[in-house]
Amino acid sequence: MRNPISRRTFALSAAVAPLAASGLARAQATSAWLHTSTPSFSLYGHVGERTLVQMAKDLEDFAGLLRSLHGVDASAGERPLPIYIVPRQTDLKRVRPGITNVSGFYSASVGDIFAIISLEGDAERGRQVLFHEYTHHFMKRHAPAAYASWLVEGYAEYFSTALFKPDVVELGRTSPRIAWLRGAVWTPFDRILGRRALTGNKFDITAFYAQSWLLTHYMMSDPARLARLTQYATAVAAGGDPVALMPQAAGVPLKDLERVLKQYMLALPGRRLPRPPSAAQALAVTRLPASADDLLLENQRLKMGVPPAERPGLLAMIRERAARYPGDRLAEMTLARVENDYGDRAKAQGVLKQLISRDSRDVEALQTLGWSCMLQARTDPANAANFMREAREWFGKGFAVDPDNALLLYDYGISRRGDANYPNDNTVNVLLKAQALAPQVPQFRIAAADALMRRDRFDEAAALVEPVFNDPHAGPQAAEAKRRFDEAIARRKPAATSEEGDK
């Protein structure tokens, strides 16, 4: 499936912790987790320092490559993307317990935007997973559109095998997908082009990724085909059929596409590009407090949301683990989050207020406390107005520290839904700014589209949610986005007409 949203970035405390009840001196205790940062990334690694630093440099070089190829200004003010690097695939289950047969994922939700990958078995494969996931993040940030699913994944696969050498970068040189393509029966392309990425059985998904990668490689290897691919993507984003439009884009009938690609695969021309200057030079590496071993990944799990059946067990586990680290910020923030969502909300607010009393600029605590007040308003209608007023006071204190915080903007915007004149111009602009800062988050787009529709700005609303329901990774928000899109299209005003025809 970040932290681009700063209040969610960990300000892990280096303060000396008091002695735990066990008598162990945790003041000097540190974890196996290391942290480093570059202009584009904030990396947390349960790996060796050399591995973490090399990953950080590779990722920053990769981000520079994408910016160079897509004409994106390096000084665009983008917040660093948090990435968690773990040694085993089983570690991924601490964040998403039901996950299987993957080396990592990228997640963009209200709780956080981040990626996590495992290096188990093959560090090079882990690097490719990181490149793949960051390509998704980059495209959603800088070129959001209703792309065909095969192109979303094929594009990420194409860039995932980038090989950085001292003076050049090699693209499209090979891929682990080659072995499958040479030995398996291919799925007909009318089924590849018209489907979503993560549906079907394991064979279907493998075929989808492999054939999408090769088709993307073919379309990007020739300037004329690349120009037609751009036209194809634009036409599909405008509502065109991704299957029917492919023969014109590829330049061959659909029935011949498999044969043409198999012939193309025999040579598989790559690209050599000048290596962009690296923005990651000498990197500082710090070791996180001991609490990170017990709670760092669990904190990320909470940000993604937890199914009801798993909440009691997780609540009990975090209560027990957090108690080991009195005075530790990560432990207290994780405890406050789980208590607020699934346990004792009053206790959560008490912990959050303690955090704020120690650091009045703790934006994550300020935002979470404001959100907690909003939840109280939902459960206590008689006092809802007071709770909402308090929530906005906490949000205001957060804005004073971080005025470009997407989650604060979103929370403030939706806190106005009970107003008689909702949404006024200011609220619309707040929600639009939230989605502009973090367009990867479906909920931000849906909330902004809802506000626009209430102001009869239907075309703008439709354009905001269309990338969501076409995104193969959108999850449950895809259906909501499609409903909003259909409503916006149905309610939009037809173009003005006269005797002279359409204006």
XYZ file of C-alpha atoms in Angstrom:
503
model
C 0.000 0.000 0.000
C 3.788 8.933 5.469
C 5.549 11.534 7.213
C 4.220 14.006 4.663
C 1.880 15.089 7.395
C 4.193 16.401 10.083
C 2.077 16.089 13.168
C 2.092 12.388 12.583
C 5.847 12.260 12.315
C 7.381 10.822 15.443
C 9.126 13.334 17.654
C 10.657 10.464 19.569
C 11.903 11.792 22.869
C 15.521 11.455 23.827
C 14.722 12.480 27.375
C 15.873 10.268 30.213
C 13.036 7.993 31.295
C 12.459 7.223 34.967
C 13.172 3.772 36.316
C 10.540 1.205 35.476
C 8.799 -0.744 38.189
C 10.962 -3.739 37.383
C 13.970 -1.831 38.641
C 15.697 -1.870 35.238
C 17.346 1.414 34.318
C 15.550 2.242 31.087
C 17.116 5.699 30.980
C 19.999 4.328 28.918
C 17.972 1.728 27.038
C 17.802 1.996 23.285
C 16.132 -0.107 20.632
C 17.325 -1.887 17.527
C 15.487 0.749 15.475
C 17.534 3.407 13.696
C 16.367 6.606 12.018
C 17.760 8.782 9.261
C 16.289 11.341 6.908
C 16.826 12.860 3.478
C 14.979 15.734 1.772
C 12.310 13.311 0.492
C 12.206 10.522 3.093
C 12.156 9.782 6.800
C 13.437 6.239 7.247
C 12.985 3.980 10.265
C 14.955 0.770 10.017
C 15.179 -2.376 12.121
C 18.335 -3.057 10.090
C 22.018 -2.259 10.243
C 23.252 1.307 9.887
C 25.037 0.654 6.597
C 21.898 -0.881 5.078
C 19.708 1.975 6.276
C 22.046 4.659 4.924
C 22.397 2.937 1.564
C 18.625 2.555 1.273
C 18.188 6.229 2.103
C 20.670 7.327 -0.560
C 19.172 5.004 -3.177
C 15.679 6.287 -2.447
C 16.707 9.930 -2.621
C 18.459 9.304 -5.934
C 15.338 7.540 -7.188
C 13.142 10.466 -6.152
C 15.516 12.773 -8.022
C 15.210 10.592 -11.104
C 11.407 10.750 -11.067
C 11.440 14.501 -10.518
C 13.861 14.946 -13.420
C 11.859 12.786 -15.828
C 8.524 14.382 -14.896
C 9.655 17.987 -14.633
C 8.904 18.368 -10.929
C 10.674 21.116 -9.018
C 12.823 19.689 -6.230
C 11.928 22.649 -4.023
C 8.192 21.967 -4.195
C 7.977 21.770 -0.388
C 6.841 18.141 -0.238
C 6.932 16.569 3.202
C 9.231 13.558 3.678
C 7.574 10.178 3.230
C 8.042 7.859 6.241
C 9.328 4.415 5.336
C 9.711 1.510 7.758
C 12.265 -1.160 6.875
C 11.984 -4.500 8.673
C 14.065 -7.684 8.399
C 11.252 -10.264 8.095
C 7.968 -10.516 6.245
C 6.278 -11.537 9.500
C 7.084 -8.041 10.825
C 4.632 -6.648 8.279
C 1.842 -8.411 10.161
C 2.423 -6.138 13.154
C 1.053 -3.345 10.962
C -1.420 -5.302 8.829
C -2.067 -8.691 10.479
C -3.910 -10.284 7.562
C -1.259 -9.584 4.941
C 0.322 -12.512 3.091
C 2.830 -13.131 0.300
C 4.037 -9.546 -0.068
C 7.370 -7.855 0.600
C 5.847 -4.511 1.530
C 3.037 -2.058 0.954
C 2.164 1.630 0.725
C -0.691 3.131 2.709
C -2.387 6.503 2.253
C -5.184 7.108 4.735
C -6.410 9.755 7.147
C -4.178 8.226 9.809
C -0.920 8.449 7.881
C 0.847 8.128 4.533
C 3.753 5.698 4.767
C 5.391 2.611 3.287
C 6.804 -0.484 4.952
C 8.999 -3.131 3.341
C 10.750 -6.325 4.361
C 14.298 -7.162 3.310
C 13.868 -10.872 4.017
C 15.747 -13.039 1.552
C 16.848 -10.375 -0.932
C 17.857 -6.772 -0.261
C 17.693 -5.991 -3.981
C 14.089 -7.175 -4.107
C 13.352 -4.970 -1.094
C 14.850 -1.996 -2.928
C 12.640 -2.712 -5.946
C 9.561 -2.848 -3.721
C 10.490 0.542 -2.277
C 10.935 2.014 -5.746
C 7.592 0.540 -6.852
C 5.705 1.929 -3.872
C 7.345 5.335 -4.077
C 6.370 5.577 -7.753
C 2.724 5.187 -6.662
C 3.216 7.912 -4.055
C 4.921 10.222 -6.532
C 2.290 9.834 -9.242
C -0.600 10.349 -6.824
C 1.118 13.482 -5.566
C 2.206 15.055 -8.835
C 0.025 13.558 -11.579
C -3.249 12.277 -10.087
C -5.651 11.040 -12.760
C -8.041 8.193 -13.518
C -5.422 5.917 -15.033
C -6.165 2.397 -16.226
C -5.195 -0.097 -13.518
C -2.717 -1.912 -15.764
C -0.860 1.351 -16.381
C -0.789 2.253 -12.669
C 0.980 -1.000 -11.837
C 2.939 -1.334 -15.057
C 4.398 2.144 -14.588
C 5.475 1.394 -11.021
C 6.971 -1.941 -12.111
C 8.855 -0.259 -14.953
C 10.620 2.175 -12.632
C 11.101 -0.339 -9.805
C 14.109 -1.974 -11.505
C 16.058 1.287 -11.930
C 19.773 0.533 -11.503
C 21.999 3.376 -10.313
C 25.618 3.363 -11.464
C 28.262 6.027 -10.807
C 27.385 8.173 -13.827
C 24.211 6.693 -15.318
C 20.862 5.193 -14.426
C 19.628 2.132 -16.297
C 15.879 1.742 -16.786
C 14.011 -1.281 -18.085
C 17.081 -3.496 -18.181
C 15.230 -6.530 -16.836
C 12.675 -7.607 -14.261
C 11.886 -10.621 -12.073
C 8.676 -10.783 -14.152
C 10.664 -12.096 -17.145
C 10.916 -15.617 -15.753
C 7.148 -15.860 -15.349
C 6.458 -14.448 -18.804
C 8.776 -16.979 -20.422
C 7.286 -19.988 -18.712
C 3.566 -19.354 -18.189
C 0.433 -19.254 -20.295
C -0.477 -15.594 -20.696
C -3.850 -14.156 -19.806
C -5.683 -12.637 -22.815
C -5.014 -8.913 -22.941
C -8.672 -7.935 -23.030
C -8.826 -9.286 -19.463
C -5.566 -7.593 -18.412
C -6.501 -4.177 -19.760
C -9.989 -4.031 -18.306
C -9.456 -5.323 -14.776
C -8.358 -4.039 -11.414
C -4.957 -5.035 -10.067
C -5.723 -6.954 -6.911
C -8.617 -9.181 -7.937
C -8.609 -12.881 -8.752
C -6.348 -15.680 -7.583
C -2.561 -15.655 -7.248
C -2.063 -16.657 -10.890
C -4.367 -13.875 -12.092
C -2.538 -11.260 -10.041
C 0.907 -12.466 -11.146
C -0.173 -12.408 -14.790
C -1.598 -8.919 -14.377
C 1.613 -7.467 -12.965
C 3.937 -9.263 -15.380
C 1.997 -8.472 -18.543
C 1.296 -4.900 -17.421
C 5.020 -4.376 -16.828
C 5.975 -5.671 -20.272
C 3.280 -3.674 -22.059
C 4.403 -0.496 -20.249
C 8.019 -1.263 -21.177
C 7.006 -1.687 -24.835
C 4.966 1.515 -24.930
C 7.718 3.590 -23.273
C 10.620 2.294 -25.369
C 9.695 4.182 -28.529
C 8.927 7.936 -28.787
C 5.939 7.427 -31.088
C 4.451 4.751 -28.847
C 5.100 6.867 -25.766
C 3.202 9.756 -27.352
C 0.289 7.415 -28.107
C 0.443 6.059 -24.547
C 0.026 9.606 -23.243
C -2.985 10.088 -25.514
C -4.360 6.726 -24.364
C -4.006 7.626 -20.672
C -5.758 10.943 -21.267
C -8.608 9.278 -23.135
C -9.091 6.615 -20.439
C -9.055 9.297 -17.729
C -11.831 11.045 -19.652
C -13.963 7.892 -19.550
C -12.680 5.916 -22.534
C -12.608 2.113 -22.635
C -9.073 0.901 -21.722
C -9.549 -2.224 -23.851
C -11.070 -0.658 -26.958
C -8.481 2.138 -27.057
C -5.420 -0.116 -26.876
C -5.113 -1.194 -30.556
C -4.704 2.405 -31.643
C -2.240 3.111 -28.832
C -0.117 -0.002 -29.387
C -0.355 0.148 -33.170
C -1.382 -3.510 -33.470
C -4.699 -5.383 -33.214
C -5.457 -6.683 -29.736
C -5.315 -10.286 -30.938
C -1.698 -9.747 -32.060
C -0.478 -7.954 -28.940
C 0.768 -11.067 -27.140
C 2.769 -12.187 -30.178
C 4.311 -8.731 -30.634
C 5.277 -8.478 -26.970
C 6.831 -11.948 -26.888
C 8.985 -10.980 -29.851
C 9.846 -7.665 -28.188
C 10.826 -9.474 -24.986
C 13.647 -11.324 -26.786
C 15.689 -8.120 -27.053
C 14.124 -5.962 -24.320
C 15.913 -2.660 -24.969
C 16.753 -0.651 -21.867
C 17.409 3.053 -21.369
C 20.549 4.749 -20.051
C 20.128 8.200 -18.560
C 22.575 10.572 -16.874
C 22.481 10.050 -13.149
C 20.934 13.098 -11.397
C 23.029 14.726 -8.664
C 22.354 13.074 -5.316
C 20.674 15.140 -2.610
C 21.604 12.598 0.072
C 25.206 13.119 1.147
C 26.378 12.627 4.731
C 23.400 11.272 6.668
C 22.990 11.444 10.430
C 21.737 8.230 12.013
C 20.123 8.108 15.450
C 19.021 5.156 17.549
C 15.447 5.230 18.829
C 14.421 4.655 22.449
C 13.639 1.156 23.662
C 9.899 1.774 23.346
C 10.229 1.583 19.550
C 10.843 -2.174 19.714
C 7.474 -2.699 21.385
C 5.314 0.059 19.904
C 6.627 1.683 16.724
C 4.841 -0.666 14.308
C 1.761 -0.968 16.520
C 1.389 2.804 16.340
C 1.287 2.534 12.550
C -1.318 -0.213 12.800
C -3.562 2.070 14.838
C -3.312 4.800 12.198
C -4.696 2.418 9.569
C -7.724 1.442 11.658
C -8.342 -1.856 13.438
C -11.224 -4.309 12.816
C -13.629 -4.556 15.794
C -12.717 -8.147 16.656
C -9.021 -7.218 17.063
C -9.492 -4.095 19.166
C -9.742 -5.588 22.691
C -6.567 -7.621 22.254
C -4.628 -4.713 20.801
C -5.858 -2.371 23.534
C -4.701 -4.767 26.259
C -1.335 -5.334 24.584
C -0.563 -1.631 24.155
C -1.638 -0.838 27.722
C 0.775 -3.475 29.002
C 3.657 -2.407 26.773
C 3.221 1.340 27.277
C 3.350 0.853 31.051
C 6.963 -0.281 30.659
C 8.016 3.186 29.464
C 6.688 5.932 31.751
C 7.487 9.391 30.433
C 8.335 8.112 26.950
C 6.624 10.094 24.182
C 6.108 7.240 21.713
C 4.643 5.029 24.439
C 2.312 7.774 25.658
C 1.234 8.837 22.175
C 0.477 5.225 21.193
C -1.428 4.678 24.420
C -3.433 7.867 23.914
C -4.299 6.815 20.371
C -5.564 3.354 21.327
C -7.451 4.632 24.402
C -9.099 7.383 22.369
C -10.238 5.050 19.604
C -11.000 1.820 21.469
C -10.680 2.344 25.205
C -10.983 5.094 27.826
C -11.304 8.448 26.012
C -10.981 10.465 29.204
C -7.695 8.715 29.943
C -6.536 9.438 26.402
C -7.277 13.139 26.813
C -5.393 13.241 30.073
C -2.300 11.702 28.451
C -2.524 14.079 25.487
C -2.788 17.122 27.735
C 0.311 15.967 29.614
C 2.187 15.672 26.324
C 1.088 19.178 25.330
C 2.046 20.587 28.716
C 5.561 19.247 28.167
C 5.712 20.483 24.558
C 3.157 23.047 23.431
C 4.337 22.551 19.827
C 3.479 18.830 19.720
C 1.201 19.042 16.675
C 0.370 15.343 16.652
C -0.905 15.532 20.233
C -2.835 18.746 19.495
C -4.532 17.214 16.469
C -5.364 13.972 18.266
C -6.848 15.876 21.195
C -8.999 17.935 18.842
C -10.172 14.755 17.132
C -10.968 13.251 20.524
C -13.231 16.216 21.296
C -15.000 15.693 17.973
C -15.645 12.063 18.913
C -17.076 13.232 22.229
C -19.436 15.533 20.379
C -20.813 12.564 18.462
C -21.595 10.628 21.642
C -22.955 13.573 23.665
C -25.334 15.587 21.436
C -26.463 17.799 24.311
C -22.928 19.193 24.697
C -21.812 18.748 21.088
C -21.439 22.464 20.395
C -19.048 22.910 23.324
C -16.964 19.891 22.355
C -16.711 21.077 18.744
C -15.653 24.507 19.913
C -12.935 22.944 22.061
C -11.816 20.757 19.165
C -11.320 23.797 16.960
C -9.336 25.499 19.718
C -6.871 22.593 19.746
C -6.744 22.600 15.952
C -6.016 26.327 16.046
C -3.036 25.755 18.320
C -1.805 23.137 15.878
C -2.172 25.542 12.939
C -0.039 28.083 14.774
C 2.817 25.562 14.642
C 2.130 23.913 11.280
C -0.245 25.873 9.023
C 0.228 23.455 6.110
C -0.763 20.314 7.976
C -3.187 18.360 5.780
C -4.815 16.369 8.590
C -5.429 19.474 10.704
C -7.009 21.171 7.690
C -9.209 18.148 7.017
C -10.298 17.786 10.643
C -11.090 21.487 10.907
C -13.059 21.344 7.656
C -15.241 18.410 8.672
C -15.728 19.917 12.139
C -17.800 22.609 10.395
C -20.344 20.202 8.964
C -22.892 21.083 11.615
C -22.815 24.794 10.769
C -25.995 26.272 9.282
C -24.094 27.717 6.318
C -21.809 24.723 5.721
C -19.688 24.952 3.717
C -18.774 28.611 3.526
C -15.972 29.845 1.280
C -13.334 29.411 3.963
C -14.312 25.804 4.691
C -14.296 24.893 1.008
C -10.828 26.389 0.643
C -9.596 24.561 3.766
C -10.746 21.180 2.444
C -9.351 21.885 -1.014
C -6.008 22.780 0.530
C -5.965 19.540 2.564
C -6.415 17.410 -0.553
C -3.903 19.520 -2.490
C -1.270 18.912 0.197
C -1.991 15.169 0.399
C -3.871 14.136 -2.760
C -2.906 10.516 -2.083
C -5.532 10.286 0.700
C -8.961 9.278 -0.697
C -10.895 10.684 2.282
C -9.432 14.155 1.692
C -10.613 14.107 -1.912
C -14.075 12.806 -1.000
C -14.576 15.445 1.715
C -13.514 18.251 -0.619
C -15.777 16.906 -3.373
C -18.728 16.786 -0.970
C -18.153 20.439 -0.054
C -17.891 21.436 -3.710
C -21.142 19.667 -4.581
C -22.943 21.541 -1.812
C -21.851 24.712 -3.604
C -23.018 23.379 -7.013
C -19.442 22.986 -8.271
C -20.118 19.569 -9.753
C -17.448 19.366 -12.457
C -14.719 20.166 -9.929
C -16.129 17.559 -7.531
C -16.189 14.874 -10.216
C -12.591 15.612 -11.181
C -11.458 15.266 -7.554
C -12.932 11.811 -6.914
C -12.392 10.202 -10.313
C -8.772 9.153 -9.555
C -9.984 7.430 -6.378
C -12.437 4.967 -7.876
C -9.985 4.143 -10.678
C -7.140 3.516 -8.231
C -6.519 -0.260 -7.889
C -5.431 0.303 -4.279
C -8.221 2.654 -3.181
C -9.933 0.082 -0.963
C -13.393 0.748 0.481
C -13.236 4.431 -0.475
C -13.491 3.480 -4.160
C -17.221 2.746 -3.931
C -17.900 6.007 -2.090
C -15.869 7.947 -4.649
C -17.793 6.336 -7.511
C -21.093 7.241 -5.873
C -19.969 10.853 -5.484
C -18.744 10.942 -9.069
C -22.014 9.611 -10.476
C -23.989 12.094 -8.383
C -21.827 15.003 -9.502
C -22.159 14.038 -13.179
C -25.927 13.628 -12.853
C -26.393 17.002 -11.152
C -24.006 19.160 -13.126
C -25.585 21.862 -15.233
C -25.517 21.278 -19.009
C -23.474 23.656 -21.112
C -25.354 26.822 -22.077
C -26.857 26.603 -25.572
C -28.360 29.017 -28.033
C -29.446 29.128 -31.649
C -25.763 29.375 -32.556
C -24.957 26.054 -30.905
C -22.936 25.155 -27.829
C -20.967 27.939 -26.239
